[in-house]
Amino acid sequence: MILYTVIPCYNEEKVLPETIRVMTEKYKDLIEENKISFESRVLFVDDGSFDDTWKMICEAHKENKIFCGIKLSRNRGHQNALLAGLMEAKEHCDAAISVDADLQDDIDAIDKMVEKFGEGCEIVYGIRNKRSSDRFMKRFTAEGYYRLMEFFGTHIIFNHADYRLMSKKALEALFEFDEVNLFLRGMVPMLGFKTGEVYYERRERFAGESKYSVGKMLDLAWNGITSFSVKPVDMILFAGVLISGFSVLALFVLAMLTIFGVLKGTAGWVISSVFLCTGINLTALGVVGQYVCRAYLEAKHRPKFIVEEKTDEAVDEAVAGGDRASGE
């Protein structure tokens, strides 16, 4: 199989020498063990770096042809850079693995991913088995992030970031998603196909600092919620109906108490009326939001379905497999 490893880079001159060394050894071992083809490559994506990242990528390519790279015209963010690399790799590979350049994801997990691919998995997720290397606040916020996404109805793989293998078929299906606001962790599970999981322990960053600030992480989380869930709008509509219902009930009770002379004064009427108006406004906002959400989802132009296999192709593959077996 031809394997491409896509590595987005943004000002990674401090970690690139070690990344290149590790990937050279890993690809050498995989090729010698006949797990991947000698045509396999490591594809770096320079996401508008202003240090020597692109220069180092070019030098690595000159010294060893397993390395290649593309340079984006300007910084477009991790998700866009990653997608650019995957779409570039799609034209040349049987499968592509995405991994960050900071050496925190265990490169040895690639072997297991390749094995899962050989077993028929079109997508293989790299999942952290624990977060002992994270500080308390990082661990708390990360786990809270996954819980929050799940609460809002966005299906993502728990403790999985962007370390995954995708077959050519899965990459072609991903190409059908015509979206500007990218959230690959939510898009990839939508593809379907046969999936597998590989667990690994995340390591300490080799050098440099993480390019994912708290602001960027919050922006990614919000993008994931707004791109894949209309639940916030549903919650507004539900709150509006609930407040309106209780307000009407309260006004009815106040009317009965006033009629029977139990209640005097207008304070209760004023408060209930304010709540009723608030409930009506929220309900109206929620109803309008439902229509906006439908227009928003239509504007994304997501594929209505993805065909995994056809009977003719399945038969042809079975026959080809039989011919190879008989030939051996």
mmCIF file of C-alpha atoms in Angstrom:
data_model
loop_
_atom_site.group_PDB
_atom_site.id
_atom_site.type_symbol
_atom_site.label_atom_id
_atom_site.label_comp_id
_atom_site.label_asym_id
_atom_site.label_seq_id
_atom_site.Cartn_x
_atom_site.Cartn_y
_atom_site.Cartn_z
ATOM 1 C CA MET A 1 0.000 0.000 0.000
ATOM 2 C CA ILE A 2 1.081 3.574 -0.656
ATOM 3 C CA LEU A 3 0.889 5.468 2.631
ATOM 4 C CA TYR A 4 1.078 9.228 2.979
ATOM 5 C CA THR A 5 1.558 10.833 6.379
ATOM 6 C CA VAL A 6 0.243 14.404 6.397
ATOM 7 C CA ILE A 7 1.875 16.738 8.933
ATOM 8 C CA PRO A 8 0.601 20.340 9.245
ATOM 9 C CA CYS A 9 3.340 22.748 10.327
ATOM 10 C CA TYR A 10 3.173 26.283 11.654
ATOM 11 C CA ASN A 11 6.498 27.712 12.878
ATOM 12 C CA GLU A 12 7.832 24.266 13.768
ATOM 13 C CA GLU A 13 11.554 24.801 13.104
ATOM 14 C CA LYS A 14 12.421 23.600 16.623
ATOM 15 C CA VAL A 15 10.722 20.224 16.292
ATOM 16 C CA LEU A 16 11.155 19.501 12.568
ATOM 17 C CA PRO A 17 14.681 18.004 12.754
ATOM 18 C CA GLU A 18 13.496 15.421 15.297
ATOM 19 C CA THR A 19 10.242 14.824 13.408
ATOM 20 C CA ILE A 20 12.196 14.196 10.203
ATOM 21 C CA ARG A 21 14.571 11.816 11.977
ATOM 22 C CA VAL A 22 11.769 9.832 13.604
ATOM 23 C CA MET A 23 9.687 9.623 10.420
ATOM 24 C CA THR A 24 12.738 8.539 8.407
ATOM 25 C CA GLU A 25 13.320 5.615 10.768
ATOM 26 C CA LYS A 26 9.624 4.723 10.903
ATOM 27 C CA TYR A 27 9.188 4.671 7.116
ATOM 28 C CA LYS A 28 12.421 2.729 6.687
ATOM 29 C CA ASP A 29 11.146 0.036 9.056
ATOM 30 C CA LEU A 30 7.697 -0.110 7.463
ATOM 31 C CA ILE A 31 9.157 -0.414 3.949
ATOM 32 C CA GLU A 32 11.658 -3.104 5.001
ATOM 33 C CA GLU A 33 8.835 -5.074 6.629
ATOM 34 C CA ASN A 34 6.809 -4.775 3.390
ATOM 35 C CA LYS A 35 3.973 -3.086 5.234
ATOM 36 C CA ILE A 36 4.020 -0.063 2.928
ATOM 37 C CA SER A 37 5.318 0.670 -0.577
ATOM 38 C CA PHE A 38 8.578 2.482 -1.301
ATOM 39 C CA GLU A 39 6.343 5.049 -3.058
ATOM 40 C CA SER A 40 4.969 6.114 0.336
ATOM 41 C CA ARG A 41 5.676 9.670 1.412
ATOM 42 C CA VAL A 42 5.653 12.069 4.354
ATOM 43 C CA LEU A 43 3.822 15.227 3.286
ATOM 44 C CA PHE A 44 4.500 18.405 5.250
ATOM 45 C CA VAL A 45 2.041 21.293 4.957
ATOM 46 C CA ASP A 46 3.552 24.683 5.764
ATOM 47 C CA ASP A 47 0.637 26.736 7.076
ATOM 48 C CA GLY A 48 2.124 30.168 6.366
ATOM 49 C CA SER A 49 5.064 29.870 8.762
ATOM 50 C CA PHE A 50 7.327 32.903 9.163
ATOM 51 C CA ASP A 51 10.351 31.002 10.493
ATOM 52 C CA ASP A 52 12.569 28.484 8.620
ATOM 53 C CA THR A 53 9.945 25.731 8.498
ATOM 54 C CA TRP A 54 9.538 25.749 4.693
ATOM 55 C CA LYS A 55 13.305 25.952 4.138
ATOM 56 C CA MET A 56 13.794 22.873 6.326
ATOM 57 C CA ILE A 57 11.039 20.990 4.477
ATOM 58 C CA CYS A 58 12.740 21.741 1.147
ATOM 59 C CA GLU A 59 16.100 20.597 2.496
ATOM 60 C CA ALA A 60 14.550 17.369 3.799
ATOM 61 C CA HIS A 61 13.086 16.730 0.335
ATOM 62 C CA LYS A 62 16.472 17.196 -1.304
ATOM 63 C CA GLU A 63 18.130 14.760 1.092
ATOM 64 C CA ASN A 64 15.409 12.107 1.128
ATOM 65 C CA LYS A 65 12.630 11.739 -1.445
ATOM 66 C CA ILE A 66 10.200 10.216 1.056
ATOM 67 C CA PHE A 67 9.658 13.797 2.222
ATOM 68 C CA CYS A 68 7.619 16.251 0.225
ATOM 69 C CA GLY A 69 5.664 19.355 1.055
ATOM 70 C CA ILE A 70 3.219 22.033 0.059
ATOM 71 C CA LYS A 71 3.259 25.637 1.226
ATOM 72 C CA LEU A 72 0.037 27.567 1.760
ATOM 73 C CA SER A 73 -0.024 31.202 0.625
ATOM 74 C CA ARG A 74 -0.809 32.345 4.163
ATOM 75 C CA ASN A 75 -1.789 30.990 7.545
ATOM 76 C CA ARG A 76 -5.216 29.332 7.242
ATOM 77 C CA GLY A 77 -5.366 27.451 10.533
ATOM 78 C CA HIS A 78 -4.713 23.852 11.502
ATOM 79 C CA GLN A 79 -7.924 22.357 10.082
ATOM 80 C CA ASN A 80 -7.556 24.001 6.672
ATOM 81 C CA ALA A 81 -3.880 23.065 6.465
ATOM 82 C CA LEU A 82 -4.691 19.488 7.380
ATOM 83 C CA LEU A 83 -7.446 19.268 4.777
ATOM 84 C CA ALA A 84 -5.128 20.744 2.124
ATOM 85 C CA GLY A 85 -2.582 18.024 2.847
ATOM 86 C CA LEU A 86 -5.162 15.245 2.815
ATOM 87 C CA MET A 87 -6.608 16.391 -0.506
ATOM 88 C CA GLU A 88 -3.099 16.576 -1.974
ATOM 89 C CA ALA A 89 -2.305 13.076 -0.697
ATOM 90 C CA LYS A 90 -5.623 11.714 -1.994
ATOM 91 C CA GLU A 91 -4.346 11.801 -5.560
ATOM 92 C CA HIS A 92 -1.325 9.599 -4.832
ATOM 93 C CA CYS A 93 -2.023 7.284 -1.894
ATOM 94 C CA ASP A 94 -4.027 4.243 -0.852
ATOM 95 C CA ALA A 95 -4.341 5.682 2.647
ATOM 96 C CA ALA A 96 -3.233 8.782 4.506
ATOM 97 C CA ILE A 97 -2.441 9.335 8.177
ATOM 98 C CA SER A 98 -2.708 12.788 9.739
ATOM 99 C CA VAL A 99 -0.498 13.623 12.701
ATOM 100 C CA ASP A 100 0.840 16.792 14.334
ATOM 101 C CA ALA A 101 4.481 17.798 14.069
ATOM 102 C CA ASP A 102 5.086 18.103 17.803
ATOM 103 C CA LEU A 103 5.883 14.399 18.346
ATOM 104 C CA GLN A 104 3.307 14.017 21.115
ATOM 105 C CA ASP A 105 1.270 11.408 19.242
ATOM 106 C CA ASP A 106 2.962 8.007 19.392
ATOM 107 C CA ILE A 107 4.397 7.332 15.927
ATOM 108 C CA ASP A 108 4.538 3.596 16.675
ATOM 109 C CA ALA A 109 0.727 3.562 16.490
ATOM 110 C CA ILE A 110 1.125 3.896 12.711
ATOM 111 C CA ASP A 111 2.006 0.185 12.541
ATOM 112 C CA LYS A 112 -1.305 -0.775 14.149
ATOM 113 C CA MET A 113 -3.206 1.638 11.938
ATOM 114 C CA VAL A 114 -1.703 0.030 8.846
ATOM 115 C CA GLU A 115 -2.689 -3.390 10.191
ATOM 116 C CA LYS A 116 -6.266 -2.215 10.766
ATOM 117 C CA PHE A 117 -6.329 -0.868 7.213
ATOM 118 C CA GLY A 118 -5.190 -4.275 5.968
ATOM 119 C CA GLU A 119 -8.123 -5.808 7.858
ATOM 120 C CA GLY A 120 -10.544 -3.696 5.846
ATOM 121 C CA CYS A 121 -10.956 -0.562 7.961
ATOM 122 C CA GLU A 122 -11.418 2.583 5.878
ATOM 123 C CA ILE A 123 -10.902 4.882 8.878
ATOM 124 C CA VAL A 124 -8.732 4.171 11.926
ATOM 125 C CA TYR A 125 -8.874 6.542 14.893
ATOM 126 C CA GLY A 126 -5.857 7.139 17.108
ATOM 127 C CA ILE A 127 -7.232 7.475 20.650
ATOM 128 C CA ARG A 128 -5.398 8.472 23.798
ATOM 129 C CA ASN A 129 -5.738 5.821 26.479
ATOM 130 C CA LYS A 130 -5.051 8.299 29.298
ATOM 131 C CA ARG A 131 -4.163 11.927 29.966
ATOM 132 C CA SER A 132 -1.572 11.522 32.707
ATOM 133 C CA SER A 133 0.888 13.763 30.826
ATOM 134 C CA ASP A 134 -1.558 16.688 30.889
ATOM 135 C CA ARG A 135 -1.797 19.244 33.638
ATOM 136 C CA PHE A 136 -4.976 19.197 35.710
ATOM 137 C CA MET A 137 -6.540 22.219 33.986
ATOM 138 C CA LYS A 138 -5.686 20.894 30.519
ATOM 139 C CA ARG A 139 -7.137 17.483 31.359
ATOM 140 C CA PHE A 140 -10.234 19.004 32.971
ATOM 141 C CA THR A 141 -10.989 21.336 30.063
ATOM 142 C CA ALA A 142 -10.264 18.690 27.415
ATOM 143 C CA GLU A 143 -12.550 16.089 28.953
ATOM 144 C CA GLY A 144 -15.173 18.758 29.576
ATOM 145 C CA TYR A 145 -14.927 19.713 25.906
ATOM 146 C CA TYR A 146 -15.765 16.183 24.748
ATOM 147 C CA ARG A 147 -18.652 15.976 27.223
ATOM 148 C CA LEU A 148 -19.984 19.332 26.049
ATOM 149 C CA MET A 149 -19.826 18.315 22.394
ATOM 150 C CA GLU A 150 -21.661 15.108 23.195
ATOM 151 C CA PHE A 151 -24.329 17.033 25.149
ATOM 152 C CA PHE A 152 -24.971 19.297 22.181
ATOM 153 C CA GLY A 153 -25.398 16.303 19.895
ATOM 154 C CA THR A 154 -22.118 16.528 17.978
ATOM 155 C CA HIS A 155 -20.753 13.027 17.447
ATOM 156 C CA ILE A 156 -16.999 12.936 17.987
ATOM 157 C CA ILE A 157 -14.671 10.194 19.192
ATOM 158 C CA PHE A 158 -13.781 10.653 22.865
ATOM 159 C CA ASN A 159 -10.093 11.489 23.438
ATOM 160 C CA HIS A 160 -9.443 11.555 19.694
ATOM 161 C CA ALA A 161 -7.966 14.656 18.076
ATOM 162 C CA ASP A 162 -6.726 14.499 14.471
ATOM 163 C CA TYR A 163 -4.458 11.450 14.597
ATOM 164 C CA ARG A 164 -6.172 9.054 12.208
ATOM 165 C CA LEU A 165 -5.805 6.944 9.096
ATOM 166 C CA MET A 166 -8.181 7.446 6.180
ATOM 167 C CA SER A 167 -8.341 5.308 3.065
ATOM 168 C CA LYS A 168 -8.487 6.798 -0.413
ATOM 169 C CA LYS A 169 -12.196 5.978 -0.479
ATOM 170 C CA ALA A 170 -12.764 7.883 2.773
ATOM 171 C CA LEU A 171 -10.726 10.830 1.510
ATOM 172 C CA GLU A 172 -12.793 10.992 -1.660
ATOM 173 C CA ALA A 173 -15.957 10.980 0.452
ATOM 174 C CA LEU A 174 -14.528 13.777 2.640
ATOM 175 C CA PHE A 175 -13.905 15.780 -0.543
ATOM 176 C CA GLU A 176 -17.682 15.863 -1.082
ATOM 177 C CA PHE A 177 -18.123 18.038 2.018
ATOM 178 C CA ASP A 178 -18.245 21.591 0.720
ATOM 179 C CA GLU A 179 -17.795 23.526 3.970
ATOM 180 C CA VAL A 180 -15.865 26.637 4.922
ATOM 181 C CA ASN A 181 -15.988 26.237 8.714
ATOM 182 C CA LEU A 182 -14.024 23.014 9.086
ATOM 183 C CA PHE A 183 -14.276 20.691 12.050
ATOM 184 C CA LEU A 184 -12.729 17.435 10.862
ATOM 185 C CA ARG A 185 -13.284 15.651 14.175
ATOM 186 C CA GLY A 186 -17.000 15.950 13.529
ATOM 187 C CA MET A 187 -16.923 15.528 9.746
ATOM 188 C CA VAL A 188 -14.965 12.261 9.603
ATOM 189 C CA PRO A 189 -17.393 10.244 11.796
ATOM 190 C CA MET A 190 -20.199 11.375 9.473
ATOM 191 C CA LEU A 191 -18.590 9.470 6.601
ATOM 192 C CA GLY A 192 -19.532 6.070 7.959
ATOM 193 C CA PHE A 193 -17.505 3.173 6.515
ATOM 194 C CA LYS A 194 -15.832 0.460 8.553
ATOM 195 C CA THR A 195 -13.749 1.993 11.324
ATOM 196 C CA GLY A 196 -11.123 0.808 13.772
ATOM 197 C CA GLU A 197 -9.457 2.212 16.863
ATOM 198 C CA VAL A 198 -5.854 2.242 18.006
ATOM 199 C CA TYR A 199 -4.986 3.316 21.546
ATOM 200 C CA TYR A 200 -1.728 5.008 22.464
ATOM 201 C CA GLU A 201 -0.142 7.094 25.195
ATOM 202 C CA ARG A 202 0.494 10.723 24.348
ATOM 203 C CA ARG A 203 4.002 11.951 25.037
ATOM 204 C CA GLU A 204 5.472 15.247 26.174
ATOM 205 C CA ARG A 205 6.146 17.822 23.464
ATOM 206 C CA PHE A 206 9.731 17.456 22.250
ATOM 207 C CA ALA A 207 10.440 21.169 21.806
ATOM 208 C CA GLY A 208 8.779 24.499 21.181
ATOM 209 C CA GLU A 209 5.354 25.520 22.369
ATOM 210 C CA SER A 210 1.882 24.409 21.405
ATOM 211 C CA LYS A 211 0.319 26.587 18.703
ATOM 212 C CA TYR A 212 -3.138 25.868 20.112
ATOM 213 C CA SER A 213 -3.829 28.673 22.574
ATOM 214 C CA VAL A 214 -6.837 28.646 24.894
ATOM 215 C CA GLY A 215 -8.555 31.062 22.514
ATOM 216 C CA LYS A 216 -8.008 28.785 19.528
ATOM 217 C CA MET A 217 -9.232 25.759 21.464
ATOM 218 C CA LEU A 218 -12.406 27.593 22.498
ATOM 219 C CA ASP A 219 -12.903 28.742 18.914
ATOM 220 C CA LEU A 220 -12.525 25.155 17.683
ATOM 221 C CA ALA A 221 -15.043 23.934 20.258
ATOM 222 C CA TRP A 222 -17.565 26.621 19.354
ATOM 223 C CA ASN A 223 -17.058 25.917 15.657
ATOM 224 C CA GLY A 224 -17.760 22.237 16.298
ATOM 225 C CA ILE A 225 -20.985 23.010 18.150
ATOM 226 C CA THR A 226 -22.318 25.545 15.657
ATOM 227 C CA SER A 227 -21.303 23.486 12.616
ATOM 228 C CA PHE A 228 -22.835 20.194 13.714
ATOM 229 C CA SER A 229 -25.596 20.959 16.180
ATOM 230 C CA VAL A 230 -28.786 23.025 16.218
ATOM 231 C CA LYS A 231 -29.418 22.024 19.819
ATOM 232 C CA PRO A 232 -28.693 25.539 21.196
ATOM 233 C CA VAL A 233 -31.594 26.846 19.094
ATOM 234 C CA ASP A 234 -33.775 23.958 20.269
ATOM 235 C CA MET A 235 -32.927 24.861 23.868
ATOM 236 C CA ILE A 236 -33.955 28.483 23.289
ATOM 237 C CA LEU A 237 -37.286 27.360 21.807
ATOM 238 C CA PHE A 238 -37.861 24.925 24.675
ATOM 239 C CA ALA A 239 -37.055 27.615 27.267
ATOM 240 C CA GLY A 240 -39.450 30.023 25.592
ATOM 241 C CA VAL A 241 -42.317 27.537 25.554
ATOM 242 C CA LEU A 242 -41.607 26.521 29.158
ATOM 243 C CA ILE A 243 -41.505 30.120 30.457
ATOM 244 C CA SER A 244 -44.627 31.024 28.506
ATOM 245 C CA GLY A 245 -46.496 28.022 29.873
ATOM 246 C CA PHE A 246 -45.592 28.750 33.491
ATOM 247 C CA SER A 247 -46.430 32.443 33.005
ATOM 248 C CA VAL A 248 -49.898 31.648 31.647
ATOM 249 C CA LEU A 249 -50.434 29.248 34.552
ATOM 250 C CA ALA A 250 -49.300 31.918 37.019
ATOM 251 C CA LEU A 251 -51.652 34.496 35.476
ATOM 252 C CA PHE A 252 -54.530 32.031 35.730
ATOM 253 C CA VAL A 253 -53.782 31.417 39.415
ATOM 254 C CA LEU A 254 -53.522 35.171 40.041
ATOM 255 C CA ALA A 255 -56.864 35.707 38.312
ATOM 256 C CA MET A 256 -58.544 33.085 40.507
ATOM 257 C CA LEU A 257 -57.013 34.533 43.671
ATOM 258 C CA THR A 258 -58.093 38.034 42.682
ATOM 259 C CA ILE A 259 -61.654 36.930 41.877
ATOM 260 C CA PHE A 260 -62.047 35.270 45.270
ATOM 261 C CA GLY A 261 -60.539 38.261 47.044
ATOM 262 C CA VAL A 262 -57.490 36.434 48.347
ATOM 263 C CA LEU A 263 -54.985 38.560 46.436
ATOM 264 C CA LYS A 264 -54.747 42.324 46.299
ATOM 265 C CA GLY A 265 -52.170 44.466 44.535
ATOM 266 C CA THR A 266 -50.529 44.374 41.111
ATOM 267 C CA ALA A 267 -46.975 43.146 41.829
ATOM 268 C CA GLY A 268 -47.769 39.546 40.905
ATOM 269 C CA TRP A 269 -49.489 40.621 37.707
ATOM 270 C CA VAL A 270 -46.539 42.735 36.621
ATOM 271 C CA ILE A 271 -43.967 40.003 37.283
ATOM 272 C CA SER A 272 -46.027 37.307 35.535
ATOM 273 C CA SER A 273 -46.650 39.589 32.561
ATOM 274 C CA VAL A 274 -42.921 40.292 32.213
ATOM 275 C CA PHE A 275 -42.167 36.565 32.280
ATOM 276 C CA LEU A 276 -44.912 35.934 29.711
ATOM 277 C CA CYS A 277 -43.477 38.541 27.349
ATOM 278 C CA THR A 278 -40.013 37.074 27.813
ATOM 279 C CA GLY A 279 -41.315 33.583 27.069
ATOM 280 C CA ILE A 280 -43.138 34.770 23.946
ATOM 281 C CA ASN A 281 -39.995 36.525 22.693
ATOM 282 C CA LEU A 282 -37.846 33.438 23.277
ATOM 283 C CA THR A 283 -40.417 31.229 21.570
ATOM 284 C CA ALA A 284 -40.560 33.527 18.558
ATOM 285 C CA LEU A 285 -36.759 33.671 18.448
ATOM 286 C CA GLY A 286 -36.584 29.876 18.655
ATOM 287 C CA VAL A 287 -39.091 29.420 15.812
ATOM 288 C CA VAL A 288 -37.201 31.857 13.586
ATOM 289 C CA GLY A 289 -33.977 30.101 14.580
ATOM 290 C CA GLN A 290 -35.363 26.769 13.378
ATOM 291 C CA TYR A 291 -35.857 28.197 9.888
ATOM 292 C CA VAL A 292 -32.424 29.830 9.944
ATOM 293 C CA CYS A 293 -30.847 26.523 10.998
ATOM 294 C CA ARG A 294 -32.455 24.706 8.097
ATOM 295 C CA ALA A 295 -31.195 27.327 5.666
ATOM 296 C CA TYR A 296 -27.759 27.094 7.301
ATOM 297 C CA LEU A 297 -27.608 23.317 6.928
ATOM 298 C CA GLU A 298 -28.756 23.571 3.308
ATOM 299 C CA ALA A 299 -26.021 26.112 2.592
ATOM 300 C CA LYS A 300 -23.355 23.645 3.749
ATOM 301 C CA HIS A 301 -24.034 21.386 0.733
ATOM 302 C CA ARG A 302 -23.151 18.251 2.652
ATOM 303 C CA PRO A 303 -23.623 15.046 0.630
ATOM 304 C CA LYS A 304 -27.021 13.455 1.178
ATOM 305 C CA PHE A 305 -25.467 9.983 1.064
ATOM 306 C CA ILE A 306 -22.168 8.209 0.442
ATOM 307 C CA VAL A 307 -22.000 4.929 -1.457
ATOM 308 C CA GLU A 308 -19.531 2.560 0.189
ATOM 309 C CA GLU A 309 -19.607 -0.300 -2.308
ATOM 310 C CA LYS A 310 -21.361 -1.576 -5.432
ATOM 311 C CA THR A 311 -22.166 -5.185 -6.272
ATOM 312 C CA ASP A 312 -20.137 -5.148 -9.506
ATOM 313 C CA GLU A 313 -17.076 -3.815 -7.693
ATOM 314 C CA ALA A 314 -17.449 -6.386 -4.913
ATOM 315 C CA VAL A 315 -17.654 -9.222 -7.444
ATOM 316 C CA ASP A 316 -14.650 -7.918 -9.391
ATOM 317 C CA GLU A 317 -12.586 -7.656 -6.216
ATOM 318 C CA ALA A 318 -13.580 -11.161 -5.154
ATOM 319 C CA VAL A 319 -12.616 -12.560 -8.559
ATOM 320 C CA ALA A 320 -9.318 -10.690 -8.549
ATOM 321 C CA GLY A 321 -8.601 -12.011 -5.079
ATOM 322 C CA GLY A 322 -9.380 -15.575 -6.236
ATOM 323 C CA ASP A 323 -7.090 -15.207 -9.237
ATOM 324 C CA ARG A 324 -4.243 -14.006 -7.040
ATOM 325 C CA ALA A 325 -4.788 -16.921 -4.645
ATOM 326 C CA SER A 326 -4.809 -19.489 -7.445
ATOM 327 C CA GLY A 327 -1.706 -17.925 -8.948
ATOM 328 C CA GLU A 328 0.136 -18.274 -5.689
#
